[in-house]
Amino acid sequence: MKRIILVASCLFITTISLAQDLYIPRDVKQAYKNKTRSKNGKPGEDYWQNTADYQIKLQIAPPNKTITGSETITYTNNSPDTLKVLNYKLILNNHKPGAARLSSASNKFLTSGIHIDRYTENGLEKTWNDINDGTNKIIQLATPLLPKQQVNLAIDWHYNMSEESGREGAIDSNTFFLAYFFPRVAVYDDYQGWDKMTFTGSQEFYNDFNNYTFEVTVPKNYIVWATGDLLNPEDVLQKKYAERLKKSMTSDDVINIATKDDLENKQITKQNVTNTWKWKASNITDIAIAVSDHYNWDAGSVIVDSKTNRRASVQAAYDEKSTDFKEMVNYGKHSLDWFSNNYPGVPYPFSKSTIVRGFADMEYPMMVNDNSQSDPTYTRFVVEHEIAHTYFPFYMGINETRFGFMDEGWATTLEYLIGISDLGEKKATDFFKLFRVNQWINDTSMEEEIPIITPSNILSGVALGNNEYGKAALGYLALKDMLGDNIFKKALQGYMERWHGKHPIPWDFFYSMNDISGQNLNWFWDNWYFSNNYIDIAINEVTTNKNETILKLENIGGMPAPFNIMVTFKDGTTKEFHQTPEIWKNNATEVTVTLKSDKDISQIKIDGGIFMDADTSNNIWNN
């Protein structure tokens, strides 16, 4: 087959400047003026964020669903502002009757919320009336908190765990998963001040990076799993099981720490009336806890940093009937290994990952709460997605409640990339199209075309789900296609390094990628994340002249998506020409492509792969 020369010429529109800036909201513009953020995507020279040290004590005694706790909080004001109030997050008040929710609630979901039994500020006891508390509580400080000063807080509280398990609650009568379970000081940031967003059951994380030490007191024979490192395994486990746990920390093999037979013998834990499990987690955005007296416990480890040979523990806690979880440690090890060494290519930052058999399919720092699946491929798919959240939003403190596409979109991107490794490109692509693209591209409702940059907290339904997951992921994958692996990975890792342990917002990401890649990508960001565009490319006109075929392609949907031109010649041979999104850089609506060949063409077809086209009827030309 003779060589075919592909020539693409783009029509330049003089009314569009490629150097145009992105839409920037007024509060972000003020952050630039305050020098807390910068237009090159780096944290500004005056960037700051607040932090706290939490010391928590919990008492849990299943099947009793009343959880009691006490905590001391040392909260540090690193801002330049004097704080006259504190805002507390009381997420579990979402269970109260009458609370704002995006979905219906059954009687088993409803509780009376969090009850504050005692509250002190710098040792001074203050009244806290919790009757009308929502998921936010503003408390006036007796003494305003000056910049660079600390306040010492103490809270005793209790709540009744929901009988309906989701992101938290009773998995069964003797197995509990605790999340959002403690009163916490909300984020006070540099662009919006106090985070006062009402939790409606859909939004997820926006927390400061804090230090936690916590104790969980449970009856004998109950095992505790949690975010962080277990400080006293010898105090709570019988010697044999403490040794198994220790061995698993350096083992490439999966070790069954507690099996069905072990659990039935009831000799795993020390046989005191109660045992207190002590934990520590530093510079982390949240903690979660699971307890059970009949969950199997598997563990192994994997090297996550090839330069230092640092290992991370992978553990699984599950009931005997959840047979897919018997492979969960291996799935987890594979995830940590792949993400650390491929995409994003940043070594797993924590010491451990624990996957608990629950009902949520939900991530927490160092913890996953996943349902059991009949298809092991789907089991692995879900846990890989949740572990991918390690980086977004936990490695960086993303405001997921407002900008969900900054974390769900990346977890969905990583889910696809690791899926190619697991399943091969064709099967992974089919899987991705089925779960992440079909619903969006084949739905013509205006809700599907709301710009991705729209704050998540004002969206619901398909507008929320597709903006956060599939649409956003396609944008990231289109960028990867355009920049190439090397530049894309360099820019992504540079952005992550800049904002690790901090609170990035979308403009920090956009401008970091511009800065590190050395390219002005604003035209791309504007079309993918700030517009009402969708994917629909049409072959508008085909003309032939001797050895030259000219295609006029129209970008009806407006998205600068990559695509392949699939050419079939009359002799039966085929040729594929890949077009990156850059073909739409100078003209987002129309482009002319010239194919030169002395072979006769019988068919030309446009195929976007995972970038599914909304109307494929205009994607084929037959000669």
Coordinates of C-alpha atoms in Angstrom, one line a residue, residues 21-506:
D21 CA -8.5 34.1 30.0
L22 CA -11.0 31.8 31.6
Y23 CA -14.1 33.0 33.5
I24 CA -12.9 33.7 37.1
P25 CA -15.5 34.3 39.9
R26 CA -15.1 37.4 42.0
D27 CA -14.1 35.5 45.2
V28 CA -11.2 33.8 43.3
K29 CA -10.2 37.2 41.8
Q30 CA -10.0 38.5 45.3
A31 CA -7.7 35.5 46.3
Y32 CA -5.3 36.6 43.5
K33 CA -5.3 40.2 44.8
N34 CA -4.7 38.8 48.3
K35 CA -1.8 36.7 47.0
T36 CA -3.1 33.5 48.4
R37 CA -3.3 32.0 44.9
S38 CA -1.5 32.9 41.7
K39 CA -2.3 32.9 38.0
N40 CA 0.5 30.4 37.3
G41 CA -1.4 27.8 39.4
K42 CA 1.0 27.8 42.3
P43 CA -0.1 28.6 45.9
G44 CA 0.4 32.3 46.4
E45 CA 3.2 33.7 48.5
D46 CA 0.6 34.5 51.2
Y47 CA -1.3 31.2 51.0
W48 CA -2.5 29.8 54.3
Q49 CA -4.9 27.2 55.7
N50 CA -6.1 26.4 59.2
T51 CA -5.5 23.1 61.0
A52 CA -6.4 21.2 64.2
D53 CA -5.3 18.4 66.5
Y54 CA -8.1 16.0 67.5
Q55 CA -8.0 13.6 70.5
I56 CA -11.0 11.4 70.4
K57 CA -12.4 8.7 72.7
L58 CA -15.2 6.5 71.6
Q59 CA -17.3 3.8 73.3
I60 CA -19.1 1.3 71.1
A61 CA -20.9 -1.8 72.3
P62 CA -22.9 -3.6 69.6
P63 CA -25.7 -4.4 69.2
N64 CA -26.4 -1.3 71.2
K65 CA -26.4 1.4 68.5
T66 CA -25.7 4.3 70.8
I67 CA -22.2 5.7 70.2
T68 CA -20.7 7.9 72.8
G69 CA -17.6 10.1 72.4
S70 CA -15.5 12.8 73.8
E71 CA -12.9 14.9 72.1
T72 CA -10.5 17.7 72.6
I73 CA -9.6 20.0 69.7
T74 CA -6.7 22.4 69.5
Y75 CA -7.7 24.6 66.6
T76 CA -5.0 26.9 65.0
N77 CA -6.0 30.1 63.1
N78 CA -3.3 30.5 60.4
S79 CA -5.5 33.0 58.6
P80 CA -4.9 36.8 58.6
D81 CA -8.4 37.2 60.0
T82 CA -9.7 37.5 63.5
L83 CA -12.3 34.7 64.0
K84 CA -15.3 35.7 66.1
V85 CA -17.2 32.5 65.6
L86 CA -16.5 28.9 64.8
N87 CA -18.6 26.8 62.4
Y88 CA -19.0 23.1 63.3
K89 CA -19.9 20.3 60.9
L90 CA -22.5 17.9 62.3
I91 CA -22.9 15.7 59.3
L92 CA -25.0 13.0 61.0
N93 CA -27.8 15.5 61.6
N94 CA -28.7 14.7 58.0
H95 CA -30.5 11.7 59.6
K96 CA -32.9 13.9 61.5
P97 CA -36.5 14.1 60.4
G98 CA -37.0 17.2 58.3
A99 CA -33.3 17.5 57.3
A100 CA -32.6 18.7 53.8
R101 CA -31.9 15.7 51.6
L102 CA -31.6 15.0 47.9
S103 CA -33.3 11.6 48.3
S104 CA -36.1 10.0 50.4
A105 CA -35.4 8.6 53.8
S106 CA -36.8 5.4 55.3
N107 CA -37.7 5.1 59.0
K108 CA -34.6 3.0 59.5
F109 CA -32.5 5.8 58.1
L110 CA -33.9 8.4 60.5
T111 CA -32.4 9.2 63.9
S112 CA -32.4 12.1 66.3
G113 CA -29.0 13.2 65.1
I114 CA -26.0 14.2 67.2
H115 CA -26.5 15.3 70.8
I116 CA -24.0 17.6 72.5
D117 CA -23.7 16.7 76.1
R118 CA -20.9 19.1 77.1
Y119 CA -18.9 21.9 75.4
T120 CA -16.0 24.0 76.7
E121 CA -13.9 26.7 75.2
N122 CA -10.5 27.2 76.7
G123 CA -11.7 25.3 79.8
L124 CA -14.9 27.5 80.1
E125 CA -18.1 25.5 79.9
K126 CA -20.6 26.9 77.5
T127 CA -24.2 26.1 76.7
W128 CA -24.9 24.2 73.5
N129 CA -28.5 23.7 72.6
D130 CA -28.7 21.0 70.0
I131 CA -32.5 20.8 69.5
N132 CA -32.6 22.7 66.2
D133 CA -29.0 21.9 64.9
G134 CA -28.6 21.2 61.3
T135 CA -25.4 20.0 59.6
N136 CA -23.8 23.3 60.4
K137 CA -23.6 25.0 63.8
I138 CA -22.2 28.5 64.3
I139 CA -20.8 29.1 67.8
Q140 CA -19.8 32.5 69.1
L141 CA -16.4 32.5 70.6
A142 CA -16.1 34.0 74.1
T143 CA -12.7 35.4 73.1
P144 CA -12.1 36.2 69.4
L145 CA -9.4 34.0 67.9
L146 CA -6.6 36.2 66.6
P147 CA -4.3 35.3 63.7
K148 CA -1.6 32.7 64.6
Q149 CA -3.5 31.9 67.8
Q150 CA -5.1 28.7 69.1
V151 CA -8.3 27.8 70.9
N152 CA -8.7 24.7 73.0
L153 CA -12.1 23.0 72.7
A154 CA -13.7 20.0 74.3
I155 CA -16.9 18.3 73.3
D156 CA -18.8 15.3 74.7
W157 CA -21.5 13.9 72.5
H158 CA -23.6 10.8 71.6
Y159 CA -25.8 9.7 68.8
N160 CA -27.8 6.7 67.8
M161 CA -26.4 4.9 64.7
S162 CA -28.7 4.5 61.8
E163 CA -30.2 1.0 61.3
E164 CA -29.9 1.6 57.5
S165 CA -26.3 1.3 56.4
G166 CA -25.0 3.5 53.6
R167 CA -21.9 5.7 53.9
E168 CA -22.1 4.9 57.6
G169 CA -24.4 3.0 59.9
A170 CA -25.1 -0.6 61.0
I171 CA -24.0 -3.0 58.4
D172 CA -25.5 -5.8 60.5
S173 CA -26.5 -6.1 64.1
N174 CA -22.9 -6.6 65.2
T175 CA -21.0 -4.8 62.5
F176 CA -20.9 -1.0 62.4
F177 CA -19.2 1.5 60.1
L178 CA -18.5 5.0 61.5
A179 CA -18.0 8.0 59.2
Y180 CA -18.7 11.7 59.8
F181 CA -19.2 10.6 63.4
F182 CA -17.6 13.4 65.4
P183 CA -18.2 17.2 65.6
R184 CA -15.5 19.0 63.7
V185 CA -14.5 22.5 62.9
A186 CA -15.4 23.4 59.4
V187 CA -12.9 24.6 56.8
Y188 CA -12.2 28.3 56.9
D189 CA -10.5 29.1 53.6
D190 CA -9.0 32.0 51.7
Y191 CA -11.7 32.5 49.1
Q192 CA -15.0 31.9 50.7
G193 CA -14.4 32.0 54.5
W194 CA -16.4 29.5 56.5
D195 CA -17.7 26.5 54.6
K196 CA -21.4 26.6 55.5
M197 CA -22.7 24.2 52.9
T198 CA -25.6 22.1 54.1
F199 CA -24.9 18.4 53.8
T200 CA -27.8 16.9 51.9
G201 CA -26.5 13.3 51.6
S202 CA -24.9 13.7 48.2
Q203 CA -21.9 16.0 48.7
E204 CA -18.8 14.4 50.1
F205 CA -15.6 15.9 51.5
Y206 CA -14.1 19.2 52.3
N207 CA -11.9 19.1 55.4
D208 CA -8.7 20.6 56.7
F209 CA -5.6 18.5 57.1
N210 CA -5.6 17.6 60.8
N211 CA -3.8 15.3 63.2
Y212 CA -5.8 12.6 65.0
T213 CA -5.2 10.3 67.9
F214 CA -8.2 8.3 68.9
E215 CA -9.2 5.4 71.1
V216 CA -12.1 3.0 70.4
T217 CA -13.3 1.0 73.3
V218 CA -15.3 -2.1 72.4
P219 CA -16.3 -5.4 74.1
K220 CA -14.0 -8.4 73.9
N221 CA -14.1 -10.4 70.7
Y222 CA -14.7 -7.2 68.6
I223 CA -12.1 -6.2 66.1
V224 CA -11.6 -2.6 65.1
W225 CA -10.3 -1.3 61.8
A226 CA -9.7 2.4 61.2
T227 CA -7.9 5.1 59.4
G228 CA -4.3 5.4 60.7
D229 CA -1.9 3.2 62.4
L230 CA -2.8 0.8 65.3
L231 CA -0.6 1.8 68.2
N232 CA -1.2 -1.1 70.6
P233 CA -1.8 -4.4 68.8
E234 CA -0.2 -6.4 71.6
D235 CA -2.7 -4.9 74.1
V236 CA -5.8 -5.8 72.2
L237 CA -4.9 -9.0 70.3
Q238 CA -3.9 -12.4 71.5
K239 CA -0.2 -13.0 70.7
K240 CA -0.8 -15.3 67.7
Y241 CA -3.0 -12.7 66.0
A242 CA -0.8 -9.8 66.8
E243 CA 2.1 -11.7 65.2
R244 CA 0.0 -12.5 62.1
L245 CA -0.8 -8.8 61.7
K246 CA 2.9 -7.9 62.1
K247 CA 4.0 -10.5 59.6
S248 CA 1.4 -9.2 57.1
M249 CA 3.0 -5.8 57.1
T250 CA 6.0 -7.1 55.2
S251 CA 4.4 -10.1 53.4
D252 CA 3.9 -10.3 49.7
D253 CA 1.4 -13.1 50.3
V254 CA -2.1 -12.7 51.7
I255 CA -2.2 -13.7 55.4
N256 CA -5.5 -14.8 56.9
I257 CA -5.3 -13.0 60.3
A258 CA -8.7 -14.0 61.5
T259 CA -10.7 -16.8 59.8
K260 CA -14.3 -18.1 60.3
D261 CA -12.9 -20.8 62.7
D262 CA -10.9 -18.2 64.6
L263 CA -13.9 -16.0 65.0
E264 CA -16.1 -18.9 66.3
N265 CA -13.5 -19.8 68.9
K266 CA -13.7 -16.2 70.3
Q267 CA -10.0 -16.0 71.2
I268 CA -8.7 -13.4 68.8
T269 CA -8.8 -10.4 71.2
K270 CA -7.6 -10.1 74.7
Q271 CA -10.4 -11.5 77.0
N272 CA -10.9 -8.4 79.0
V273 CA -14.5 -7.1 79.4
T274 CA -13.5 -4.3 77.0
N275 CA -10.5 -3.5 74.9
T276 CA -9.3 -0.1 73.9
W277 CA -7.8 0.1 70.4
K278 CA -5.5 3.1 70.0
W279 CA -4.9 4.8 66.6
K280 CA -3.0 7.7 65.1
A281 CA -3.3 9.4 61.8
S282 CA -1.3 12.6 61.0
N283 CA -1.9 15.3 58.4
I284 CA -5.0 13.7 57.0
T285 CA -8.4 15.1 56.1
D286 CA -10.7 12.6 57.9
I287 CA -11.0 9.3 59.8
A288 CA -13.4 6.3 59.6
I289 CA -13.8 3.3 61.8
A290 CA -15.3 -0.2 61.4
V291 CA -16.1 -2.8 64.2
S292 CA -17.3 -6.4 64.0
D293 CA -17.2 -9.6 66.0
H294 CA -17.6 -11.9 63.0
Y295 CA -15.8 -10.4 60.0
N296 CA -12.9 -12.3 58.5
W297 CA -9.6 -10.3 58.5
D298 CA -7.0 -10.7 55.7
A299 CA -3.9 -8.7 55.1
G300 CA -0.8 -8.4 53.0
S301 CA 1.5 -5.6 51.8
V302 CA 3.0 -4.2 48.6
I303 CA 6.0 -2.0 47.8
V304 CA 4.5 1.4 46.8
D305 CA 7.8 3.4 46.5
S306 CA 10.4 1.6 44.4
K307 CA 13.1 4.2 45.4
T308 CA 12.8 3.6 49.1
N309 CA 11.2 0.1 49.1
R310 CA 8.4 1.5 51.4
R311 CA 5.5 -0.8 51.8
A312 CA 1.9 -0.2 52.5
S313 CA -0.5 -2.6 54.2
V314 CA -3.6 -3.8 52.4
Q315 CA -6.3 -5.3 54.6
A316 CA -9.8 -6.6 54.1
A317 CA -12.7 -7.2 56.6
Y318 CA -15.7 -9.1 55.4
D319 CA -18.4 -11.6 56.2
E320 CA -18.0 -15.2 55.2
K321 CA -20.7 -15.1 52.5
S322 CA -19.0 -12.3 50.6
T323 CA -16.8 -14.7 48.7
D324 CA -15.6 -12.0 46.3
F325 CA -13.8 -10.3 49.2
K326 CA -11.5 -13.3 49.6
E327 CA -9.6 -11.8 46.7
M328 CA -9.9 -8.2 48.0
V329 CA -6.4 -7.9 49.4
N330 CA -5.0 -8.9 46.0
Y331 CA -7.2 -6.4 44.3
G332 CA -6.1 -3.7 46.7
K333 CA -2.4 -4.6 46.4
H334 CA -2.7 -4.4 42.6
S335 CA -4.4 -1.0 42.8
L336 CA -1.7 0.5 45.1
D337 CA 1.0 -0.9 42.9
W338 CA -0.5 0.3 39.6
F339 CA -1.4 3.8 40.8
S340 CA 2.0 4.3 42.5
N341 CA 3.9 3.3 39.4
N342 CA 1.8 4.3 36.4
Y343 CA -1.0 6.9 36.8
P344 CA -0.8 9.2 38.6
G345 CA 2.7 7.8 39.2
V346 CA 2.8 9.1 42.8
P347 CA 3.7 6.6 45.5
Y348 CA 0.7 5.7 47.6
P349 CA 1.0 8.3 50.4
F350 CA -0.4 6.3 53.4
S351 CA 0.7 3.3 55.4
K352 CA -2.4 1.3 54.8
S353 CA -5.6 0.7 52.9
T354 CA -8.5 -1.2 54.5
I355 CA -11.4 -2.5 52.5
V356 CA -14.6 -3.2 54.5
R357 CA -17.6 -5.1 53.3
G358 CA -20.4 -2.7 53.6
F359 CA -23.0 -1.2 51.3
A360 CA -21.7 2.3 50.3
D361 CA -19.1 1.8 47.5
M362 CA -17.5 4.8 49.2
E363 CA -14.0 6.0 49.9
Y364 CA -12.5 7.5 53.1
P365 CA -8.8 8.2 53.9
M366 CA -7.1 4.8 54.1
M367 CA -10.5 3.1 54.2
V368 CA -13.0 1.8 51.7
N369 CA -16.6 0.7 52.3
D370 CA -17.7 -1.5 49.4
N371 CA -20.6 -3.8 48.7
S372 CA -20.2 -7.4 47.7
Q373 CA -20.7 -8.2 44.0
S374 CA -21.5 -11.4 42.1
D375 CA -19.1 -10.5 39.3
P376 CA -15.5 -10.3 40.6
T377 CA -14.6 -8.0 37.6
Y378 CA -17.0 -5.5 38.9
T379 CA -15.7 -6.0 42.5
R380 CA -12.2 -5.1 41.3
F381 CA -13.6 -2.2 39.2
V382 CA -15.3 -0.6 42.2
V383 CA -12.5 -1.0 44.7
E384 CA -10.0 0.5 42.1
H385 CA -12.2 3.5 41.7
E386 CA -12.5 4.0 45.5
I387 CA -8.7 3.5 46.1
A388 CA -8.0 6.0 43.3
H389 CA -9.7 8.6 45.6
T390 CA -6.6 8.4 47.7
Y391 CA -5.1 11.1 45.5
F392 CA -8.3 13.0 44.8
P393 CA -9.5 14.3 47.3
F394 CA -7.3 13.0 50.1
Y395 CA -3.7 13.6 48.9
M396 CA -4.9 17.1 48.2
G397 CA -7.8 18.7 50.2
I398 CA -10.1 19.2 47.3
N399 CA -13.4 21.0 47.9
E400 CA -15.4 18.0 46.6
T401 CA -18.7 19.4 47.9
R402 CA -18.4 22.3 45.4
F403 CA -16.1 21.0 42.7
G404 CA -16.8 17.3 42.5
F405 CA -15.3 17.0 39.0
M406 CA -11.9 17.6 40.6
D407 CA -12.0 14.3 42.4
E408 CA -14.7 12.0 40.9
G409 CA -13.6 12.9 37.4
W410 CA -10.0 11.9 38.3
A411 CA -11.0 8.7 40.0
T412 CA -13.0 7.9 36.9
T413 CA -10.0 8.6 34.7
L414 CA -7.7 6.4 36.8
E415 CA -10.4 3.7 36.8
Y416 CA -10.3 3.6 33.0
L417 CA -6.5 3.7 32.8
I418 CA -6.0 0.8 35.3
G419 CA -8.9 -1.0 33.6
I420 CA -6.9 -1.1 30.3
S421 CA -4.2 -2.8 32.2
D422 CA -6.7 -5.2 33.8
L423 CA -8.9 -6.0 30.9
G424 CA -7.3 -4.9 27.7
E425 CA -8.2 -1.7 25.9
K426 CA -11.3 -3.0 24.0
K427 CA -13.0 -4.4 27.0
A428 CA -12.0 -1.5 29.3
T429 CA -13.4 0.9 26.6
D430 CA -16.7 -1.0 26.3
F431 CA -17.0 -1.0 30.1
F432 CA -16.2 2.7 30.4
K433 CA -18.7 3.6 27.6
L434 CA -21.4 1.5 29.3
F435 CA -21.0 2.9 32.8
R436 CA -19.6 6.4 32.2
V437 CA -20.6 7.8 28.8
N438 CA -23.8 6.2 27.5
Q439 CA -26.1 8.0 29.9
W440 CA -24.7 11.4 29.1
I441 CA -24.2 11.3 25.4
N442 CA -27.6 9.6 24.6
D443 CA -29.7 11.9 26.8
T444 CA -30.8 15.1 25.0
S445 CA -32.1 16.9 28.1
M446 CA -30.7 20.3 28.8
E447 CA -29.5 19.1 32.2
E448 CA -26.8 17.1 30.5
E449 CA -25.3 20.2 28.9
I450 CA -24.8 22.2 32.1
P451 CA -21.1 23.3 32.2
I452 CA -18.9 21.1 34.3
I453 CA -17.6 24.1 36.2
T454 CA -21.1 24.6 37.7
P455 CA -20.8 24.2 41.5
S456 CA -21.8 20.7 42.5
N457 CA -23.8 21.8 45.4
I458 CA -26.5 23.4 43.2
L459 CA -26.9 20.3 41.0
S460 CA -28.7 17.0 41.4
G461 CA -29.6 14.0 39.3
V462 CA -27.9 13.4 35.9
A463 CA -26.5 17.0 35.8
L464 CA -24.5 16.3 39.0
G465 CA -23.5 12.7 38.3
N466 CA -22.4 13.0 34.7
N467 CA -20.6 16.4 35.3
E468 CA -18.6 14.9 38.1
Y469 CA -17.8 11.5 36.6
G470 CA -17.9 10.7 32.9
K471 CA -17.9 14.2 31.3
A472 CA -15.0 15.4 33.5
A473 CA -13.0 12.2 32.9
L474 CA -13.4 12.5 29.2
G475 CA -12.0 16.0 29.4
Y476 CA -8.9 14.7 31.3
L477 CA -8.5 11.9 28.9
A478 CA -8.8 14.2 25.9
L479 CA -6.1 16.4 27.4
K480 CA -3.9 13.3 27.8
D481 CA -4.5 12.4 24.2
M482 CA -3.5 15.9 23.0
L483 CA -0.5 16.5 25.2
G484 CA 0.9 12.9 25.1
D485 CA 1.8 10.8 28.0
N486 CA 5.0 12.4 29.0
I487 CA 3.9 16.1 29.1
F488 CA 0.5 15.1 30.6
K489 CA 2.0 13.1 33.4
K490 CA 4.6 15.7 34.1
A491 CA 2.0 18.4 34.4
L492 CA -0.4 16.3 36.5
Q493 CA 2.4 15.3 38.9
G494 CA 3.5 18.9 39.1
Y495 CA 0.0 20.1 40.0
M496 CA -0.2 17.4 42.6
E497 CA 3.2 18.3 44.1
R498 CA 2.2 21.9 44.3
W499 CA -1.1 21.2 46.1
H500 CA -0.4 18.2 48.2
G501 CA -1.7 18.9 51.7
K502 CA -3.4 22.0 50.5
H503 CA -6.8 23.1 49.1
P504 CA -6.7 23.5 45.3
I505 CA -9.7 24.9 43.3
P506 CA -10.3 24.4 39.6

